[in-house]
Amino acid sequence: MYKDVLRAFAENGYYPVVTMTILVVFFLIFSGMLVWVLRIRKGHTAHMAALPLEDGSQSPTVSGEVHHG
Amino acid sequence: MSQVETFRYDNRIVRDFAFASVIWGVVGMLVGVIIALQLVIPTLNLGPYLSFGRLRPLHTNAVIFAFVGNAIFMGVYHSTQRLCKARMFNDVLSRIHFWGWQFIIVLAAISLPAGKTTTKEYAELEWPIDILITLVWVVFAINFFGTIWRRRERHMYVALWFYIATIVTVAVLHIFNSMEAPVTLMKSYSVYAGVQDALVQWWYGHNAVAFFLTTPYLGLMYYYLPKAANRPVFSYRLSIIHFWALIFIYIWAGPHHLLFTALPDWAQSLGMVFSLMLIAPSWGGMLNGLLTLRGAWDKVREEPVLKFLVVGITAYGMATLEGPLLSIKSVNALSHYTDWTIAHVHVGALGWNGFMTFGILYWLIPQLYRTELYSKKWANIHFWIGLIGILIYVVPLYWAGVTQSLMWKQFTDEGVLAYPNFLSTVTNLIPFYAMRAIGGTLFLGSTIFMAINLWKTIQKGDFEAETEASAPALRDQPMPTAEYEAHAYKHRKLERLPFLFTVLSIVAILIGGLVELVPLYLIKSNVPTMVSVTPYSPLELEGRDLYIREGCVQCHSQMVRPFRSETARYGDYSKAGEFVYDHPFLWGSKRTGPDLAREGVIGRSHDWHYLHMERPQSTSPGSIMPDYPWLLRNKLKTKDTWKKIKVMKDLGVPYPMVDYTPEVVLSLLDQQAEEIAAELRVKMPDRAEEIQADREIIALIAYLQRLGVDATKDVPFEEEL
């Protein structure tokens, strides 16, 4: 299979090199990001995730909202 | 001991944007229903000001910038204050933003039917209004970033990230795409031409979708869905990947609007590939939203607000799967220029933007007025009728789009086109267009129903103009310790540094644009020169501007794709070098009528055009094209012709200015016009009296008869650089 890849390089000039590089770079970046994010411990994000639910407002919340039991 | 500060949130500005959104929403949707009906009943084209070509941009601008725009500001102003625990930075800026935006909309409502258009989709407004948009956007940006600066919550919640990306990206897109050279107060030419103009336009156009219709609404989703469901977002961690991947990848997708056109292949491939990659972050966002409701689906059954938000997010998922699939070249070969594109747009526009807006309004208005929604039952009825409206809109158009495309492509066993007459592919679609109009009417009607519901809610409520809140000032809050930050996730540091966050966002969104646009300018081989191509004559240039004014590009493309079915129907496929003097480009996005790129070489006589423009049904029975009788009556205005030539010359079009003077230009124009008029009089002797060389129709005929001439000229082969 690698022979086909090498032949593609020879025949098509720089295009396959460029596209392969881009593919590898992006794959590494995004899988890296995924790993990095997955390593975040859940507890740390609890405060951030709850921000919409506490807005410092002192008004009573009425209507529309469903209060979970 | 921290010093707690008391402050107030400004709800008046939120209310004002909410009102504006609903009112303009009804207006914009009404224009949509009108143009939908015009396709079924062409006599509804009450020209010149209310013909389809002039009204369609009014519809798109109204629903995108007036309906969705005001809804964005409503949500951003409401949620930003609360996420920052700070009042908006400056009340005066809020007012300027609000009134400035409404003023822009009014200017659009006047100028677009008047035919003052740049013709570039979703950027049709002429240059003075573009400047005004920039100024108002800067006001918005100052107000928004000022609020972040004054925040009492150290770390920025994900919704704010999306608002930041929206503000900076829309600014970049608008400024670069709106680069136009003014000719008069309400007329300009794009500084870009042909292929470059096309790519800049769709770098802008697709990212108007991305950063005006999508990212702000994702921000709103991340705030209002947790608010309405009273539970936090499913995965904060997922939102980090979602955000950065989305804003980086989206920018590259622009070329998927230009597949199989004269855009260089490498750019098309990039557009396709990145559009496909975009499925991942888009669905990440959708899943994050929907999974927020895991275990709480019974609430969705009870609450109209949640119904709207859930269907909205689901529609987002559908549209962001369909879009990438439509970006696959082989799929696009079938779908481009058809109603499938329109259907796709409206899944997103009606489902995602529409339903999310409705859900937020149903939640927000009762909140602001400290009461319950007037009628949950009505809201449920709105939901169901709106949803049915979307289906009746979209499904007939899928059918219509695929039907028409297959008819275009069909060959008989003998190897000729099965439907050589374009019109026969249109008349088949009328029943589907009628169904679509019904769907749109249902959607509009149910929206009006919502407006009444909200109005009655307001009437029984008690508006809370300002909401008191309290929180310690930032300086009184402990900074995270180095030890804590080492433990916490790295992104957390970024969340408390808005300036750095903004800079990184800008970098992320610039990359795609630079990679795709810069080579088009620097590498000459991307737009191979064609020696036979010469600038439009003064008369043809005026005719081109009439084509632009009447909005012909809304229904006619000028881009023959390299398919046998297209070259058999229209002539040789379009090459990049043909369009080098086209400021702006006129490739079009839709074929309600045939492609016109080779109109000048298919052997149509001048009198065919004369009669066809006057009343299309006279030459083409069954045509749904509007009548343009005023073109025969109006005198062509030539007081600006010289200015136009000069501006084009400044933009690089090689007019021989050494020889040209205003008198020479006008006499060339008159000469060419008289030739055309003379031929018309010969062909139509019984109308010879009324045929005058100084009418607009002559200019338009000159332009149409020029299309494709240069590209198909026989020139001796020359070595080119």
PDB file of N, CA and C in Angstrom, chain B residues 620-688:
ATOM      1  N   SER B 620     -42.876  33.214 -23.906  1.00  0.00           N
ATOM      2  CA  SER B 620     -42.712  31.946 -23.176  1.00  0.00           C
ATOM      3  C   SER B 620     -43.962  31.668 -22.360  1.00  0.00           C
ATOM      4  N   PRO B 621     -44.979  31.101 -23.004  1.00  0.00           N
ATOM      5  CA  PRO B 621     -46.241  30.858 -22.277  1.00  0.00           C
ATOM      6  C   PRO B 621     -46.019  29.963 -21.068  1.00  0.00           C
ATOM      7  N   GLY B 622     -46.601  30.374 -19.955  1.00  0.00           N
ATOM      8  CA  GLY B 622     -46.447  29.608 -18.731  1.00  0.00           C
ATOM      9  C   GLY B 622     -45.312  30.103 -17.856  1.00  0.00           C
ATOM     10  N   SER B 623     -44.571  31.088 -18.352  1.00  0.00           N
ATOM     11  CA  SER B 623     -43.452  31.607 -17.565  1.00  0.00           C
ATOM     12  C   SER B 623     -43.934  32.281 -16.289  1.00  0.00           C
ATOM     13  N   ILE B 624     -43.160  32.157 -15.212  1.00  0.00           N
ATOM     14  CA  ILE B 624     -43.530  32.821 -13.962  1.00  0.00           C
ATOM     15  C   ILE B 624     -42.692  34.073 -13.746  1.00  0.00           C
ATOM     16  N   MET B 625     -41.937  34.454 -14.767  1.00  0.00           N
ATOM     17  CA  MET B 625     -41.110  35.656 -14.633  1.00  0.00           C
ATOM     18  C   MET B 625     -41.992  36.896 -14.616  1.00  0.00           C
ATOM     19  N   PRO B 626     -41.653  37.884 -13.774  1.00  0.00           N
ATOM     20  CA  PRO B 626     -42.478  39.095 -13.732  1.00  0.00           C
ATOM     21  C   PRO B 626     -42.360  39.881 -15.038  1.00  0.00           C
ATOM     22  N   ASP B 627     -43.341  40.746 -15.315  1.00  0.00           N
ATOM     23  CA  ASP B 627     -43.273  41.670 -16.441  1.00  0.00           C
ATOM     24  C   ASP B 627     -42.388  42.851 -16.057  1.00  0.00           C
ATOM     25  N   TYR B 628     -41.689  43.400 -17.049  1.00  0.00           N
ATOM     26  CA  TYR B 628     -40.845  44.576 -16.821  1.00  0.00           C
ATOM     27  C   TYR B 628     -41.151  45.684 -17.829  1.00  0.00           C
ATOM     28  N   PRO B 629     -42.418  46.092 -17.937  1.00  0.00           N
ATOM     29  CA  PRO B 629     -42.786  47.069 -18.963  1.00  0.00           C
ATOM     30  C   PRO B 629     -42.133  48.435 -18.764  1.00  0.00           C
ATOM     31  N   TRP B 630     -41.800  48.778 -17.520  1.00  0.00           N
ATOM     32  CA  TRP B 630     -41.210  50.081 -17.284  1.00  0.00           C
ATOM     33  C   TRP B 630     -39.848  50.223 -17.947  1.00  0.00           C
ATOM     34  N   LEU B 631     -39.179  49.119 -18.238  1.00  0.00           N
ATOM     35  CA  LEU B 631     -37.880  49.214 -18.904  1.00  0.00           C
ATOM     36  C   LEU B 631     -38.041  49.795 -20.309  1.00  0.00           C
ATOM     37  N   LEU B 632     -39.212  49.576 -20.889  1.00  0.00           N
ATOM     38  CA  LEU B 632     -39.444  50.088 -22.232  1.00  0.00           C
ATOM     39  C   LEU B 632     -39.779  51.573 -22.209  1.00  0.00           C
ATOM     40  N   ARG B 633     -40.308  52.023 -21.052  1.00  0.00           N
ATOM     41  CA  ARG B 633     -40.753  53.418 -20.962  1.00  0.00           C
ATOM     42  C   ARG B 633     -39.675  54.316 -20.377  1.00  0.00           C
ATOM     43  N   ASN B 634     -38.936  53.798 -19.371  1.00  0.00           N
ATOM     44  CA  ASN B 634     -37.980  54.650 -18.672  1.00  0.00           C
ATOM     45  C   ASN B 634     -36.836  55.055 -19.570  1.00  0.00           C
ATOM     46  N   LYS B 635     -36.468  56.333 -19.450  1.00  0.00           N
ATOM     47  CA  LYS B 635     -35.274  56.795 -20.155  1.00  0.00           C
ATOM     48  C   LYS B 635     -34.060  56.340 -19.347  1.00  0.00           C
ATOM     49  N   LEU B 636     -33.048  55.875 -20.045  1.00  0.00           N
ATOM     50  CA  LEU B 636     -31.816  55.466 -19.377  1.00  0.00           C
ATOM     51  C   LEU B 636     -31.124  56.697 -18.813  1.00  0.00           C
ATOM     52  N   LYS B 637     -30.789  56.658 -17.530  1.00  0.00           N
ATOM     53  CA  LYS B 637     -30.087  57.794 -16.934  1.00  0.00           C
ATOM     54  C   LYS B 637     -28.597  57.628 -17.231  1.00  0.00           C
ATOM     55  N   THR B 638     -28.018  58.598 -17.901  1.00  0.00           N
ATOM     56  CA  THR B 638     -26.600  58.471 -18.267  1.00  0.00           C
ATOM     57  C   THR B 638     -25.727  59.506 -17.574  1.00  0.00           C
ATOM     58  N   LYS B 639     -26.295  60.219 -16.602  1.00  0.00           N
ATOM     59  CA  LYS B 639     -25.470  61.264 -15.980  1.00  0.00           C
ATOM     60  C   LYS B 639     -24.328  60.676 -15.167  1.00  0.00           C
ATOM     61  N   ASP B 640     -24.431  59.398 -14.786  1.00  0.00           N
ATOM     62  CA  ASP B 640     -23.367  58.799 -13.995  1.00  0.00           C
ATOM     63  C   ASP B 640     -22.492  57.825 -14.781  1.00  0.00           C
ATOM     64  N   THR B 641     -22.740  57.701 -16.081  1.00  0.00           N
ATOM     65  CA  THR B 641     -22.001  56.709 -16.858  1.00  0.00           C
ATOM     66  C   THR B 641     -20.502  56.982 -16.803  1.00  0.00           C
ATOM     67  N   TRP B 642     -20.116  58.232 -16.969  1.00  0.00           N
ATOM     68  CA  TRP B 642     -18.698  58.572 -16.933  1.00  0.00           C
ATOM     69  C   TRP B 642     -18.087  58.202 -15.584  1.00  0.00           C
ATOM     70  N   LYS B 643     -18.812  58.517 -14.505  1.00  0.00           N
ATOM     71  CA  LYS B 643     -18.323  58.175 -13.166  1.00  0.00           C
ATOM     72  C   LYS B 643     -18.121  56.667 -13.050  1.00  0.00           C
ATOM     73  N   LYS B 644     -19.054  55.911 -13.607  1.00  0.00           N
ATOM     74  CA  LYS B 644     -18.956  54.449 -13.497  1.00  0.00           C
ATOM     75  C   LYS B 644     -17.701  53.948 -14.198  1.00  0.00           C
ATOM     76  N   ILE B 645     -17.443  54.495 -15.383  1.00  0.00           N
ATOM     77  CA  ILE B 645     -16.252  54.054 -16.128  1.00  0.00           C
ATOM     78  C   ILE B 645     -14.995  54.385 -15.330  1.00  0.00           C
ATOM     79  N   LYS B 646     -14.989  55.589 -14.752  1.00  0.00           N
ATOM     80  CA  LYS B 646     -13.805  55.997 -13.987  1.00  0.00           C
ATOM     81  C   LYS B 646     -13.589  55.090 -12.780  1.00  0.00           C
ATOM     82  N   VAL B 647     -14.660  54.764 -12.079  1.00  0.00           N
ATOM     83  CA  VAL B 647     -14.522  53.896 -10.903  1.00  0.00           C
ATOM     84  C   VAL B 647     -14.031  52.522 -11.337  1.00  0.00           C
ATOM     85  N   MET B 648     -14.578  52.006 -12.417  1.00  0.00           N
ATOM     86  CA  MET B 648     -14.138  50.692 -12.909  1.00  0.00           C
ATOM     87  C   MET B 648     -12.662  50.742 -13.270  1.00  0.00           C
ATOM     88  N   LYS B 649     -12.254  51.851 -13.901  1.00  0.00           N
ATOM     89  CA  LYS B 649     -10.838  51.991 -14.259  1.00  0.00           C
ATOM     90  C   LYS B 649      -9.986  51.974 -12.995  1.00  0.00           C
ATOM     91  N   ASP B 650     -10.446  52.689 -11.948  1.00  0.00           N
ATOM     92  CA  ASP B 650      -9.707  52.688 -10.685  1.00  0.00           C
ATOM     93  C   ASP B 650      -9.626  51.296 -10.086  1.00  0.00           C
ATOM     94  N   LEU B 651     -10.633  50.478 -10.349  1.00  0.00           N
ATOM     95  CA  LEU B 651     -10.638  49.124  -9.806  1.00  0.00           C
ATOM     96  C   LEU B 651      -9.834  48.160 -10.668  1.00  0.00           C
ATOM     97  N   GLY B 652      -9.247  48.679 -11.738  1.00  0.00           N
ATOM     98  CA  GLY B 652      -8.361  47.829 -12.530  1.00  0.00           C
ATOM     99  C   GLY B 652      -8.910  47.377 -13.859  1.00  0.00           C
ATOM    100  N   VAL B 653     -10.108  47.821 -14.219  1.00  0.00           N
ATOM    101  CA  VAL B 653     -10.653  47.413 -15.516  1.00  0.00           C
ATOM    102  C   VAL B 653     -10.003  48.288 -16.591  1.00  0.00           C
ATOM    103  N   PRO B 654      -9.370  47.704 -17.609  1.00  0.00           N
ATOM    104  CA  PRO B 654      -8.527  48.492 -18.526  1.00  0.00           C
ATOM    105  C   PRO B 654      -9.302  49.264 -19.600  1.00  0.00           C
ATOM    106  N   TYR B 655     -10.100  50.208 -19.158  1.00  0.00           N
ATOM    107  CA  TYR B 655     -10.715  51.107 -20.128  1.00  0.00           C
ATOM    108  C   TYR B 655      -9.641  52.043 -20.668  1.00  0.00           C
ATOM    109  N   PRO B 656      -9.712  52.361 -21.954  1.00  0.00           N
ATOM    110  CA  PRO B 656      -8.664  53.229 -22.536  1.00  0.00           C
ATOM    111  C   PRO B 656      -8.897  54.694 -22.160  1.00  0.00           C
ATOM    112  N   MET B 657      -8.503  55.042 -20.947  1.00  0.00           N
ATOM    113  CA  MET B 657      -8.811  56.381 -20.438  1.00  0.00           C
ATOM    114  C   MET B 657      -8.116  57.468 -21.238  1.00  0.00           C
ATOM    115  N   VAL B 658      -7.023  57.109 -21.908  1.00  0.00           N
ATOM    116  CA  VAL B 658      -6.341  58.085 -22.755  1.00  0.00           C
ATOM    117  C   VAL B 658      -7.305  58.620 -23.810  1.00  0.00           C
ATOM    118  N   ASP B 659      -8.115  57.712 -24.362  1.00  0.00           N
ATOM    119  CA  ASP B 659      -9.020  58.127 -25.423  1.00  0.00           C
ATOM    120  C   ASP B 659     -10.370  58.594 -24.897  1.00  0.00           C
ATOM    121  N   TYR B 660     -10.691  58.136 -23.653  1.00  0.00           N
ATOM    122  CA  TYR B 660     -12.044  58.374 -23.159  1.00  0.00           C
ATOM    123  C   TYR B 660     -12.172  59.757 -22.543  1.00  0.00           C
ATOM    124  N   THR B 661     -13.251  60.438 -22.917  1.00  0.00           N
ATOM    125  CA  THR B 661     -13.710  61.628 -22.204  1.00  0.00           C
ATOM    126  C   THR B 661     -15.192  61.382 -21.943  1.00  0.00           C
ATOM    127  N   PRO B 662     -15.796  62.220 -21.087  1.00  0.00           N
ATOM    128  CA  PRO B 662     -17.238  62.021 -20.871  1.00  0.00           C
ATOM    129  C   PRO B 662     -18.025  62.054 -22.185  1.00  0.00           C
ATOM    130  N   GLU B 663     -17.617  62.940 -23.106  1.00  0.00           N
ATOM    131  CA  GLU B 663     -18.350  63.040 -24.372  1.00  0.00           C
ATOM    132  C   GLU B 663     -18.158  61.787 -25.210  1.00  0.00           C
ATOM    133  N   VAL B 664     -16.915  61.299 -25.252  1.00  0.00           N
ATOM    134  CA  VAL B 664     -16.634  60.091 -26.040  1.00  0.00           C
ATOM    135  C   VAL B 664     -17.454  58.921 -25.499  1.00  0.00           C
ATOM    136  N   VAL B 665     -17.457  58.782 -24.160  1.00  0.00           N
ATOM    137  CA  VAL B 665     -18.184  57.669 -23.540  1.00  0.00           C
ATOM    138  C   VAL B 665     -19.662  57.738 -23.909  1.00  0.00           C
ATOM    139  N   LEU B 666     -20.229  58.917 -23.802  1.00  0.00           N
ATOM    140  CA  LEU B 666     -21.665  59.039 -24.085  1.00  0.00           C
ATOM    141  C   LEU B 666     -21.947  58.822 -25.562  1.00  0.00           C
ATOM    142  N   SER B 667     -21.027  59.259 -26.398  1.00  0.00           N
ATOM    143  CA  SER B 667     -21.316  59.061 -27.825  1.00  0.00           C
ATOM    144  C   SER B 667     -21.176  57.597 -28.216  1.00  0.00           C
ATOM    145  N   LEU B 668     -20.239  56.874 -27.562  1.00  0.00           N
ATOM    146  CA  LEU B 668     -20.142  55.416 -27.788  1.00  0.00           C
ATOM    147  C   LEU B 668     -21.445  54.752 -27.369  1.00  0.00           C
ATOM    148  N   LEU B 669     -21.953  55.206 -26.214  1.00  0.00           N
ATOM    149  CA  LEU B 669     -23.185  54.640 -25.679  1.00  0.00           C
ATOM    150  C   LEU B 669     -24.337  54.879 -26.645  1.00  0.00           C
ATOM    151  N   ASP B 670     -24.454  56.124 -27.088  1.00  0.00           N
ATOM    152  CA  ASP B 670     -25.555  56.480 -27.996  1.00  0.00           C
ATOM    153  C   ASP B 670     -25.464  55.694 -29.296  1.00  0.00           C
ATOM    154  N   GLN B 671     -24.228  55.547 -29.770  1.00  0.00           N
ATOM    155  CA  GLN B 671     -24.020  54.861 -31.045  1.00  0.00           C
ATOM    156  C   GLN B 671     -24.491  53.413 -30.964  1.00  0.00           C
ATOM    157  N   GLN B 672     -24.041  52.722 -29.896  1.00  0.00           N
ATOM    158  CA  GLN B 672     -24.414  51.323 -29.760  1.00  0.00           C
ATOM    159  C   GLN B 672     -25.923  51.203 -29.553  1.00  0.00           C
ATOM    160  N   ALA B 673     -26.480  52.152 -28.771  1.00  0.00           N
ATOM    161  CA  ALA B 673     -27.920  52.100 -28.518  1.00  0.00           C
ATOM    162  C   ALA B 673     -28.711  52.289 -29.807  1.00  0.00           C
ATOM    163  N   GLU B 674     -28.249  53.216 -30.638  1.00  0.00           N
ATOM    164  CA  GLU B 674     -28.970  53.491 -31.885  1.00  0.00           C
ATOM    165  C   GLU B 674     -28.923  52.283 -32.812  1.00  0.00           C
ATOM    166  N   GLU B 675     -27.787  51.578 -32.813  1.00  0.00           N
ATOM    167  CA  GLU B 675     -27.701  50.372 -33.648  1.00  0.00           C
ATOM    168  C   GLU B 675     -28.745  49.346 -33.235  1.00  0.00           C
ATOM    169  N   ILE B 676     -28.846  49.151 -31.922  1.00  0.00           N
ATOM    170  CA  ILE B 676     -29.815  48.164 -31.418  1.00  0.00           C
ATOM    171  C   ILE B 676     -31.232  48.619 -31.736  1.00  0.00           C
ATOM    172  N   ALA B 677     -31.495  49.916 -31.501  1.00  0.00           N
ATOM    173  CA  ALA B 677     -32.848  50.427 -31.749  1.00  0.00           C
ATOM    174  C   ALA B 677     -33.219  50.298 -33.224  1.00  0.00           C
ATOM    175  N   ALA B 678     -32.244  50.566 -34.081  1.00  0.00           N
ATOM    176  CA  ALA B 678     -32.515  50.475 -35.530  1.00  0.00           C
ATOM    177  C   ALA B 678     -32.910  49.061 -35.905  1.00  0.00           C
ATOM    178  N   GLU B 679     -32.161  48.097 -35.349  1.00  0.00           N
ATOM    179  CA  GLU B 679     -32.480  46.702 -35.676  1.00  0.00           C
ATOM    180  C   GLU B 679     -33.865  46.324 -35.145  1.00  0.00           C
ATOM    181  N   LEU B 680     -34.194  46.840 -33.962  1.00  0.00           N
ATOM    182  CA  LEU B 680     -35.520  46.562 -33.403  1.00  0.00           C
ATOM    183  C   LEU B 680     -36.616  47.112 -34.309  1.00  0.00           C
ATOM    184  N   ARG B 681     -36.382  48.303 -34.839  1.00  0.00           N
ATOM    185  CA  ARG B 681     -37.417  48.922 -35.685  1.00  0.00           C
ATOM    186  C   ARG B 681     -37.617  48.120 -36.963  1.00  0.00           C
ATOM    187  N   VAL B 682     -36.531  47.560 -37.455  1.00  0.00           N
ATOM    188  CA  VAL B 682     -36.653  46.723 -38.657  1.00  0.00           C
ATOM    189  C   VAL B 682     -37.457  45.469 -38.352  1.00  0.00           C
ATOM    190  N   LYS B 683     -37.174  44.863 -37.186  1.00  0.00           N
ATOM    191  CA  LYS B 683     -37.835  43.604 -36.838  1.00  0.00           C
ATOM    192  C   LYS B 683     -39.281  43.815 -36.418  1.00  0.00           C
ATOM    193  N   MET B 684     -39.577  44.970 -35.829  1.00  0.00           N
ATOM    194  CA  MET B 684     -40.941  45.213 -35.331  1.00  0.00           C
ATOM    195  C   MET B 684     -41.462  46.518 -35.932  1.00  0.00           C
ATOM    196  N   PRO B 685     -41.719  46.523 -37.255  1.00  0.00           N
ATOM    197  CA  PRO B 685     -42.084  47.785 -37.912  1.00  0.00           C
ATOM    198  C   PRO B 685     -43.351  48.426 -37.346  1.00  0.00           C
ATOM    199  N   ASP B 686     -44.296  47.593 -36.859  1.00  0.00           N
ATOM    200  CA  ASP B 686     -45.529  48.172 -36.337  1.00  0.00           C
ATOM    201  C   ASP B 686     -45.320  48.875 -34.993  1.00  0.00           C
ATOM    202  N   ARG B 687     -44.168  48.641 -34.378  1.00  0.00           N
ATOM    203  CA  ARG B 687     -43.906  49.331 -33.111  1.00  0.00           C
ATOM    204  C   ARG B 687     -42.766  50.330 -33.245  1.00  0.00           C
ATOM    205  N   ALA B 688     -42.342  50.582 -34.497  1.00  0.00           N
ATOM    206  CA  ALA B 688     -41.153  51.413 -34.725  1.00  0.00           C
ATOM    207  C   ALA B 688     -41.256  52.776 -34.059  1.00  0.00           C
TER     208      ALA B 688
END
